[in-house]
Amino acid sequence: MQRLMDETHRDPNAAEQEPKRVFVKSYGCQMNVYDAQRMTDALDARGYRETADVGSADLVILNTCHIREKASEKIFSELGKLKLMKAAALTEGRSVQIVVAGCVAQAEGGEIIKRQAAVDLVIGSQNYHRLPELLDRARGAGPVVDTEFPVESKFDHLPTPSAARMAARGVSAFVTVQEGCDKFCSFCVVPYTRGAETCRPVSAVIDEVKSLISSGISEITLIGQNVNAYHGLDAQGRDVSLAKLIDHVGKVPGISRIRYTTSHPRDMSDDLIEAHRDVPSLMPYLHLPVQSGADRILAAMNRKHTSADYIRLIEKIRRARPDISFSSDFIVGFPGETDQDFQATMQLVAEVQFASAYSFKYSPRPGTPAAVLVDQVGEDVKAHRLAQLQQLLDQQRHAFDKASVGKTLPVLFEKPGRHPGQQVGKTPYLQAVYVTEASNLIGKVVDVAILEAMSNSLRGAVSSSQLGGASN
Ligand code: SAH
Ligand code: SF4
Ligand code: F3S
């Protein structure tokens, strides 16, 4: 069925026409990165080639993020610049189409065109399979807005990319397995911008993983806004958990590494914890956002777990996989957060010891329950707390990196480094490592002796015995 779709999506005249060029800029999370690839896959089948040069593009897509105000507002200044570019191209007789995709598109819809008339198409994240058709429509009839949540799944209609396009993804690729969120944390726009939780069936995920692996990819990261809430159907029509899906993915021949992100503490089920013990290719690294260490704030955030629940969970996972390391997300200055609440967050961080983390100042988002709470925290207080938290998290990250010095770690090499002869890869704990090495290591997992922890990466050396035996 998928094959048939591919054929019908392919424009028979595409090969003879001068290829059009598409430039995509993605903001926000990994799902936007993945979505951008699927959009350019769909356009590739219509004769569009991707370009990194916005000035030469016939089509510009801003794949937007609505999570915080700054991310969202940035889009309008970008659109201002694109409007000028579009007008200049027109004087040369070249027409440029501008598309706003992603979560701002979903949240603001037609308002975007009211604010910036140069936009040709506003497309919500569930409608990407309609992109080529909507571009045609916008060319004829003027600006188009499509942010309806369709009945059909985009995944059933998006074309399978060519082997060359898959191979171009490099060494590591994302695969969406779950999308949307039913959790409704009181600060978050995702349940509104991505809609209700949906899961792809096991066979669709496995087929995509197999194609990626056979195009030379070594590492697969299964992604979802709430990935560990995954429950997809298998070939027998049974509901399958993320743990079981990981087990299936781990059996795909040639796969080196599996990761998954982002998880919610409440969905960290026992079978998933056991998978960290039992599936050798599942990496010992887990991004597990906690947001706050204060129970009062966690309750107001609608997280439905306490700080003690989180710490117990971390301990349980560490018992199953002692070398696992953790990262997390934090929000400071949620409405009503007192100094004491903030200290509870600092205490939780001190207790867990994270290998890395992301932290943000609370940003009130229109339409979310927390945005209308009266006890908003001042910007200066937020900034001060964020600086304190980031200092502690940075110390922990550096301590974790320093503890790697003297160890030998398996590194999956991804790309050449900035300096001649350098190659860069990742440890199982997602630390960037660079080595200076003549033979090509890209795509291989090689044991590397860690020599030094720099501010954002590790320096290592490959032992000569490794080079003879390096393999996937
Ligand atoms: N689905 C993921 C993350 C979604 S957004 C999860 O549940 O963890 C990524 C991170 O952005 C969140 O974990 C949170 O820390 C942050 N975030 C979300 N809404 C925010 C807001 N209104 N203000 C500041 N940070 C926010
Ligand atoms: Fe947002 Fe919460 Fe859902 Fe994560 S779990 S996407 S933070 S509502
Ligand atoms: Fe942003 Fe949407 Fe991802 S709001 S974080 S791009 S799900």
XYZ file of C-alpha atoms and ligand atoms in Angstrom:
513
model
C 0.000 0.000 0.000
C 2.801 2.366 0.982
C 4.553 1.615 -2.350
C 1.395 2.491 -4.277
C 1.176 5.769 -2.395
C 4.757 6.559 -3.369
C 4.007 6.087 -7.026
C 0.894 8.243 -6.960
C 2.748 11.027 -5.128
C 5.530 11.109 -7.685
C 5.043 13.731 -10.369
C 5.849 12.097 -13.735
C 7.113 15.423 -15.128
C 9.265 16.225 -12.130
C 12.438 14.817 -13.673
C 12.213 16.999 -16.793
C 11.494 20.239 -14.935
C 14.178 22.473 -13.489
C 14.190 21.360 -9.839
C 12.673 23.831 -7.427
C 14.524 24.569 -4.232
C 13.128 24.354 -0.712
C 14.694 25.855 2.391
C 13.402 24.654 5.784
C 14.222 26.098 9.178
C 13.108 24.133 12.221
C 12.711 25.435 15.744
C 11.824 23.575 18.955
C 11.979 19.858 19.621
C 13.242 16.761 17.811
C 9.793 16.116 16.437
C 10.083 19.269 14.363
C 13.419 18.014 13.021
C 11.764 14.733 12.051
C 8.722 16.508 10.586
C 10.977 18.733 8.482
C 12.536 15.612 6.982
C 9.139 14.121 6.213
C 8.004 17.399 4.595
C 11.097 17.581 2.409
C 10.621 13.871 1.560
C 7.103 14.694 0.344
C 8.408 17.668 -1.646
C 11.342 15.696 -3.054
C 8.836 13.374 -4.692
C 7.417 16.507 -6.382
C 10.771 17.644 -7.740
C 11.877 19.998 -4.954
C 15.511 19.753 -3.823
C 16.590 20.962 -0.390
C 18.907 23.957 -0.176
C 20.787 25.499 2.742
C 20.731 28.870 0.964
C 17.511 30.730 1.738
C 18.320 33.361 -0.922
C 18.026 30.837 -3.761
C 14.894 29.081 -2.462
C 11.577 28.942 -4.332
C 9.876 27.728 -1.184
C 10.713 28.689 2.410
C 9.223 26.724 5.307
C 9.475 27.947 8.885
C 8.762 24.922 11.081
C 7.842 26.701 14.265
C 7.715 26.133 18.033
C 5.134 27.643 20.376
C 6.481 26.340 23.680
C 7.720 29.671 25.060
C 6.896 33.229 24.061
C 10.390 33.982 22.795
C 10.396 31.009 20.404
C 6.989 31.980 19.123
C 7.617 35.700 18.630
C 10.912 35.090 16.844
C 8.902 33.770 13.904
C 7.359 37.147 13.138
C 10.724 38.887 12.859
C 11.895 36.060 10.556
C 8.754 36.524 8.468
C 9.481 40.262 8.205
C 12.856 39.453 6.605
C 11.317 36.837 4.311
C 8.720 39.343 3.091
C 11.540 41.611 1.838
C 13.289 38.655 0.243
C 10.103 37.590 -1.511
C 9.528 41.125 -2.854
C 13.134 41.351 -4.115
C 12.820 37.950 -5.867
C 9.642 39.110 -7.552
C 11.464 42.067 -9.133
C 13.753 39.442 -10.734
C 10.680 37.559 -11.986
C 11.005 34.774 -9.424
C 8.048 33.869 -7.217
C 8.808 32.573 -3.725
C 6.264 30.794 -1.523
C 6.407 31.184 2.269
C 4.982 28.504 4.545
C 4.523 28.559 8.304
C 4.332 25.015 9.676
C 4.618 23.516 13.172
C 3.173 24.543 16.491
C 2.781 28.318 15.998
C 0.878 27.514 12.792
C -1.361 25.133 14.710
C -1.932 27.602 17.563
C -2.390 30.829 15.611
C -3.771 29.675 12.248
C -5.109 32.526 10.094
C -3.878 35.158 12.588
C -0.418 34.633 11.110
C -1.545 35.809 7.694
C -3.297 38.793 9.297
C 0.017 39.789 10.905
C 2.149 38.976 7.858
C 0.439 38.999 4.478
C 3.517 37.609 2.679
C 2.712 34.151 4.061
C 1.209 31.809 1.430
C 0.345 28.801 3.586
C -0.198 28.070 7.276
C -0.127 24.328 7.826
C -0.723 22.446 11.087
C 1.516 19.578 12.148
C -1.024 16.855 11.345
C -1.501 17.969 7.728
C 1.972 17.616 6.241
C 0.871 14.891 3.845
C -1.251 17.580 2.130
C 1.651 20.004 1.725
C 2.258 19.622 -2.063
C -1.455 19.909 -2.823
C -1.895 22.930 -0.531
C 1.067 24.688 -2.169
C -0.617 24.247 -5.543
C -3.822 25.635 -4.109
C -2.050 28.653 -2.579
C -0.375 29.342 -5.944
C -3.760 29.659 -7.590
C -6.157 30.995 -4.998
C -4.041 33.011 -2.582
C -3.197 32.314 1.075
C -4.348 28.975 2.520
C -4.751 27.948 6.161
C -5.030 24.254 7.061
C -4.865 23.545 10.776
C -7.751 21.085 11.093
C -6.901 17.819 12.790
C -7.648 15.402 9.902
C -9.356 12.034 10.391
C -6.692 10.228 8.396
C -3.149 9.834 9.740
C -0.463 11.773 7.884
C 1.835 8.772 8.357
C -0.360 6.649 6.071
C 0.022 9.190 3.277
C 3.534 10.597 3.550
C 5.804 9.012 0.932
C 8.641 6.720 1.983
C 11.844 8.646 1.314
C 14.326 7.389 -1.255
C 17.321 5.369 0.019
C 19.577 8.317 -0.849
C 17.511 10.700 1.276
C 17.510 8.237 4.167
C 21.267 7.799 3.924
C 21.639 11.598 3.962
C 20.311 11.582 7.536
C 23.784 10.491 8.588
C 24.516 8.058 11.386
C 21.636 8.700 13.747
C 17.949 9.171 12.896
C 14.707 10.004 14.683
C 11.569 7.952 14.190
C 8.267 9.298 15.501
C 6.344 6.547 17.289
C 3.899 8.639 19.289
C 2.563 12.140 18.879
C 0.440 14.502 20.955
C -0.228 14.578 24.649
C -3.136 13.913 27.001
C -1.349 15.051 30.166
C -2.279 18.751 30.150
C 0.468 20.070 32.395
C -0.943 23.474 33.310
C 1.938 25.443 31.718
C 2.157 23.603 28.409
C 0.782 24.248 24.907
C 1.662 20.829 23.461
C -1.724 19.143 24.076
C -3.279 21.982 22.053
C -0.677 22.254 19.301
C -0.076 18.537 18.741
C -3.506 17.280 19.743
C -4.461 14.070 21.533
C -2.029 11.192 21.923
C -1.748 8.939 18.882
C 0.611 6.016 18.345
C 1.921 4.488 15.125
C 1.461 0.727 14.747
C 4.447 -1.506 15.465
C 4.825 -2.640 11.835
C 5.023 0.972 10.546
C 7.760 1.773 13.061
C 9.714 -1.410 12.339
C 9.479 -0.916 8.557
C 10.848 2.609 8.898
C 13.634 1.467 11.240
C 14.599 -1.339 8.817
C 14.788 1.089 5.871
C 16.925 3.506 7.865
C 19.291 0.780 9.056
C 19.641 -0.623 5.554
C 20.560 2.888 4.331
C 23.488 2.884 6.747
C 22.045 4.479 9.899
C 23.317 2.993 13.180
C 21.345 4.729 15.904
C 17.588 5.153 16.157
C 15.918 7.533 18.591
C 12.226 6.772 19.021
C 10.479 10.066 19.603
C 7.152 11.227 20.979
C 5.916 14.109 23.129
C 5.108 11.435 25.663
C 7.017 8.560 24.192
C 6.766 6.197 27.133
C 2.961 6.399 26.973
C 3.322 4.529 23.646
C 0.821 1.739 23.088
C 0.671 0.727 19.452
C -0.981 -2.216 17.785
C 1.070 -5.197 16.641
C 0.269 -7.473 13.683
C -2.039 -9.574 15.886
C -3.997 -6.490 16.955
C -2.559 -6.556 20.487
C -1.650 -3.387 22.354
C 2.128 -3.171 22.681
C 4.069 -1.041 25.178
C 7.182 1.016 24.448
C 9.277 -1.677 26.175
C 7.981 -4.284 23.743
C 8.491 -1.940 20.788
C 12.094 -1.361 21.886
C 12.531 -5.124 22.071
C 11.333 -5.438 18.437
C 13.544 -2.543 17.301
C 16.527 -4.118 19.076
C 16.085 -7.225 16.921
C 16.431 -5.343 13.618
C 19.719 -6.650 12.186
C 22.482 -4.043 12.070
C 21.134 -1.673 14.735
C 23.804 -0.417 17.156
C 21.989 1.952 19.448
C 18.431 2.732 20.552
C 17.270 5.777 22.478
C 13.839 7.222 23.219
C 12.627 10.663 24.230
C 10.715 12.392 25.882
C 9.373 10.443 28.822
C 6.976 11.379 31.584
C 7.798 10.043 35.076
C 4.257 8.689 35.462
C 4.603 6.420 32.427
C 7.935 4.882 33.432
C 6.510 1.359 33.680
C 8.309 -1.655 35.146
C 8.731 -3.357 31.763
C 10.414 -0.244 30.378
C 12.774 -0.132 33.354
C 13.543 -3.824 32.760
C 14.270 -3.087 29.090
C 17.150 -0.899 30.302
C 18.524 -4.004 31.976
C 17.736 -6.502 29.210
C 18.102 -4.837 25.797
C 21.823 -4.442 25.060
C 21.383 -1.786 22.364
C 19.183 0.427 24.583
C 21.495 3.208 25.738
C 21.973 3.854 29.461
C 20.784 7.444 29.275
C 17.325 8.760 30.030
C 15.770 12.184 29.588
C 13.145 12.306 32.319
C 11.722 15.800 32.869
C 10.765 16.617 36.463
C 10.085 20.384 36.067
C 10.222 21.199 39.808
C 11.295 19.717 43.138
C 8.459 21.301 45.151
C 5.340 19.192 45.648
C 3.080 22.266 45.867
C 4.327 23.447 42.473
C 4.222 19.966 40.937
C 0.565 19.749 41.980
C -0.193 23.182 40.505
C 1.584 22.080 37.320
C -0.738 19.045 37.161
C 2.278 16.732 36.954
C 0.591 14.156 39.217
C 3.836 13.022 40.839
C 5.720 14.256 43.880
C 9.384 14.969 44.297
C 9.745 11.772 46.385
C 8.015 9.749 43.626
C 10.586 11.028 41.169
C 13.547 10.222 43.390
C 12.187 6.726 44.090
C 11.797 6.208 40.365
C 15.382 7.288 39.681
C 16.601 4.844 42.341
C 14.560 2.022 40.834
C 15.943 2.663 37.353
C 19.476 2.849 38.751
C 18.981 -0.536 40.429
C 18.006 -2.049 37.063
C 20.835 -0.348 35.156
C 23.513 0.945 37.542
C 25.490 2.891 34.915
C 22.455 4.821 33.616
C 22.686 8.613 33.587
C 19.839 11.098 33.620
C 18.903 14.396 32.109
C 15.843 16.495 32.840
C 13.832 19.651 32.136
C 13.148 22.323 34.746
C 10.913 25.363 34.871
C 11.716 28.136 37.350
C 9.297 30.862 38.365
C 6.073 28.949 37.816
C 3.215 31.083 39.287
C 3.316 31.007 43.076
C 6.852 29.553 43.280
C 8.425 30.798 46.534
C 12.114 30.829 47.457
C 11.425 27.745 49.531
C 9.884 25.965 46.528
C 12.877 26.903 44.432
C 15.213 25.557 47.113
C 13.306 22.258 46.930
C 14.189 22.119 43.212
C 17.850 22.796 44.011
C 17.715 20.029 46.624
C 16.237 17.536 44.175
C 18.993 18.346 41.688
C 21.627 17.878 44.390
C 20.123 14.526 45.283
C 19.755 13.080 41.768
C 22.976 14.346 40.108
C 22.152 14.878 36.441
C 24.507 14.282 33.525
C 22.859 17.153 31.640
C 19.660 19.197 31.771
C 17.567 21.920 30.197
C 16.110 24.700 32.310
C 13.759 27.505 31.439
C 12.064 30.562 32.923
C 8.331 29.982 33.087
C 6.666 31.632 30.084
C 2.895 32.202 30.294
C 1.266 30.693 27.210
C -2.128 31.854 25.932
C -4.871 29.306 26.508
C -3.053 27.345 29.229
C -4.465 27.295 32.791
C -1.259 28.570 34.452
C -1.179 31.706 32.300
C -4.196 33.167 34.123
C -2.971 32.437 37.657
C -2.681 35.680 39.608
C 0.581 35.039 41.469
C 2.962 35.348 38.489
C 6.634 35.599 39.460
C 8.645 38.679 38.412
C 11.148 38.451 35.558
C 14.118 39.429 37.743
C 13.313 36.693 40.282
C 12.988 34.147 37.470
C 16.305 35.248 35.969
C 18.074 34.997 39.315
C 16.689 31.521 40.037
C 17.514 30.301 36.539
C 21.127 31.461 36.892
C 21.462 29.621 40.233
C 19.924 26.432 38.888
C 21.977 26.503 35.714
C 25.152 26.954 37.696
C 24.392 23.825 39.731
C 23.356 21.811 36.665
C 26.487 22.917 34.858
C 28.671 21.823 37.760
C 26.985 18.424 37.685
C 27.436 18.057 33.953
C 31.080 18.932 34.229
C 31.559 16.538 37.182
C 29.939 13.793 35.126
C 32.254 14.531 32.186
C 35.306 14.626 34.445
C 34.357 11.253 35.924
C 34.607 9.835 32.372
C 38.294 10.738 32.120
C 40.420 7.604 32.414
C 37.561 5.358 31.269
C 37.267 3.630 27.912
C 33.833 4.234 26.372
C 32.220 2.981 23.160
C 31.779 5.970 20.852
C 29.515 6.087 17.798
C 31.245 8.400 15.341
C 28.938 10.817 13.525
C 30.875 13.402 11.556
C 34.192 15.104 10.915
C 35.243 17.622 13.584
C 35.990 21.302 13.090
C 39.749 20.825 12.749
C 41.529 18.741 10.104
C 41.776 15.064 11.045
C 39.200 15.334 13.840
C 36.170 13.049 14.040
C 33.305 13.508 16.468
C 30.992 10.956 18.053
C 28.832 10.286 21.102
C 29.291 8.120 24.175
C 26.319 6.049 25.392
C 25.620 9.010 27.734
C 25.314 11.456 24.805
C 28.606 13.188 25.593
C 30.338 14.544 22.490
C 33.832 13.073 22.049
C 36.417 14.041 19.503
C 39.523 12.163 18.414
C 42.219 12.948 15.895
C 42.442 9.897 13.702
C 43.413 9.239 10.105
C 41.183 6.239 9.309
C 37.481 6.857 8.707
C 35.440 6.066 11.833
C 32.116 7.606 10.760
C 29.215 5.228 11.395
C 31.315 2.912 13.557
C 31.215 2.219 17.280
C 34.788 2.265 18.550
C 36.233 2.030 22.067
C 37.822 5.333 22.965
C 40.044 6.147 25.939
C 38.789 9.428 27.411
C 41.734 11.735 28.022
C 40.265 15.109 28.923
C 36.969 16.841 29.748
C 36.690 20.149 27.896
C 33.863 22.617 28.554
C 31.392 21.047 26.094
C 33.037 17.864 24.885
C 35.518 15.125 25.718
C 38.852 14.498 24.043
C 39.800 10.890 23.477
C 42.075 8.516 21.634
C 41.333 5.296 19.782
C 43.658 2.467 20.700
C 45.454 1.010 17.664
C 44.129 -2.514 18.429
C 40.600 -1.065 18.011
C 41.227 0.237 14.545
C 41.766 -3.191 13.067
C 38.559 -4.523 14.614
C 36.257 -1.488 14.410
C 32.793 -2.526 13.348
C 29.209 -1.420 13.375
N 6.828 16.407 26.125
C 7.921 16.765 26.839
C 8.399 18.181 26.708
C 7.638 19.194 26.108
S 8.274 20.757 26.016
C 7.701 16.463 28.264
O 6.630 16.210 28.706
O 8.671 16.494 28.972
C 9.908 20.707 26.618
C 10.101 21.432 27.896
O 9.766 22.800 27.758
C 9.228 20.968 29.046
O 9.704 19.808 29.637
C 9.262 22.146 29.971
O 10.361 22.078 30.849
C 9.464 23.322 29.024
N 8.241 24.125 28.939
C 7.032 23.742 28.496
N 6.143 24.750 28.610
C 6.820 25.804 29.138
C 6.452 27.113 29.514
N 5.205 27.548 29.380
N 7.401 27.914 30.037
C 8.677 27.473 30.180
N 9.072 26.244 29.852
C 8.162 25.406 29.336
Fe 3.565 19.270 27.852
Fe 3.201 17.961 30.103
Fe 2.464 16.863 27.808
Fe 5.034 17.143 28.352
S 3.583 15.862 29.473
S 4.022 17.628 26.438
S 5.097 19.049 29.492
S 1.563 18.664 28.749
Fe 7.751 23.299 20.354
Fe 5.736 22.044 19.311
Fe 7.929 20.722 19.911
S 5.616 23.660 20.774
S 8.689 21.832 21.666
S 7.758 22.293 18.384
S 5.856 19.984 20.110
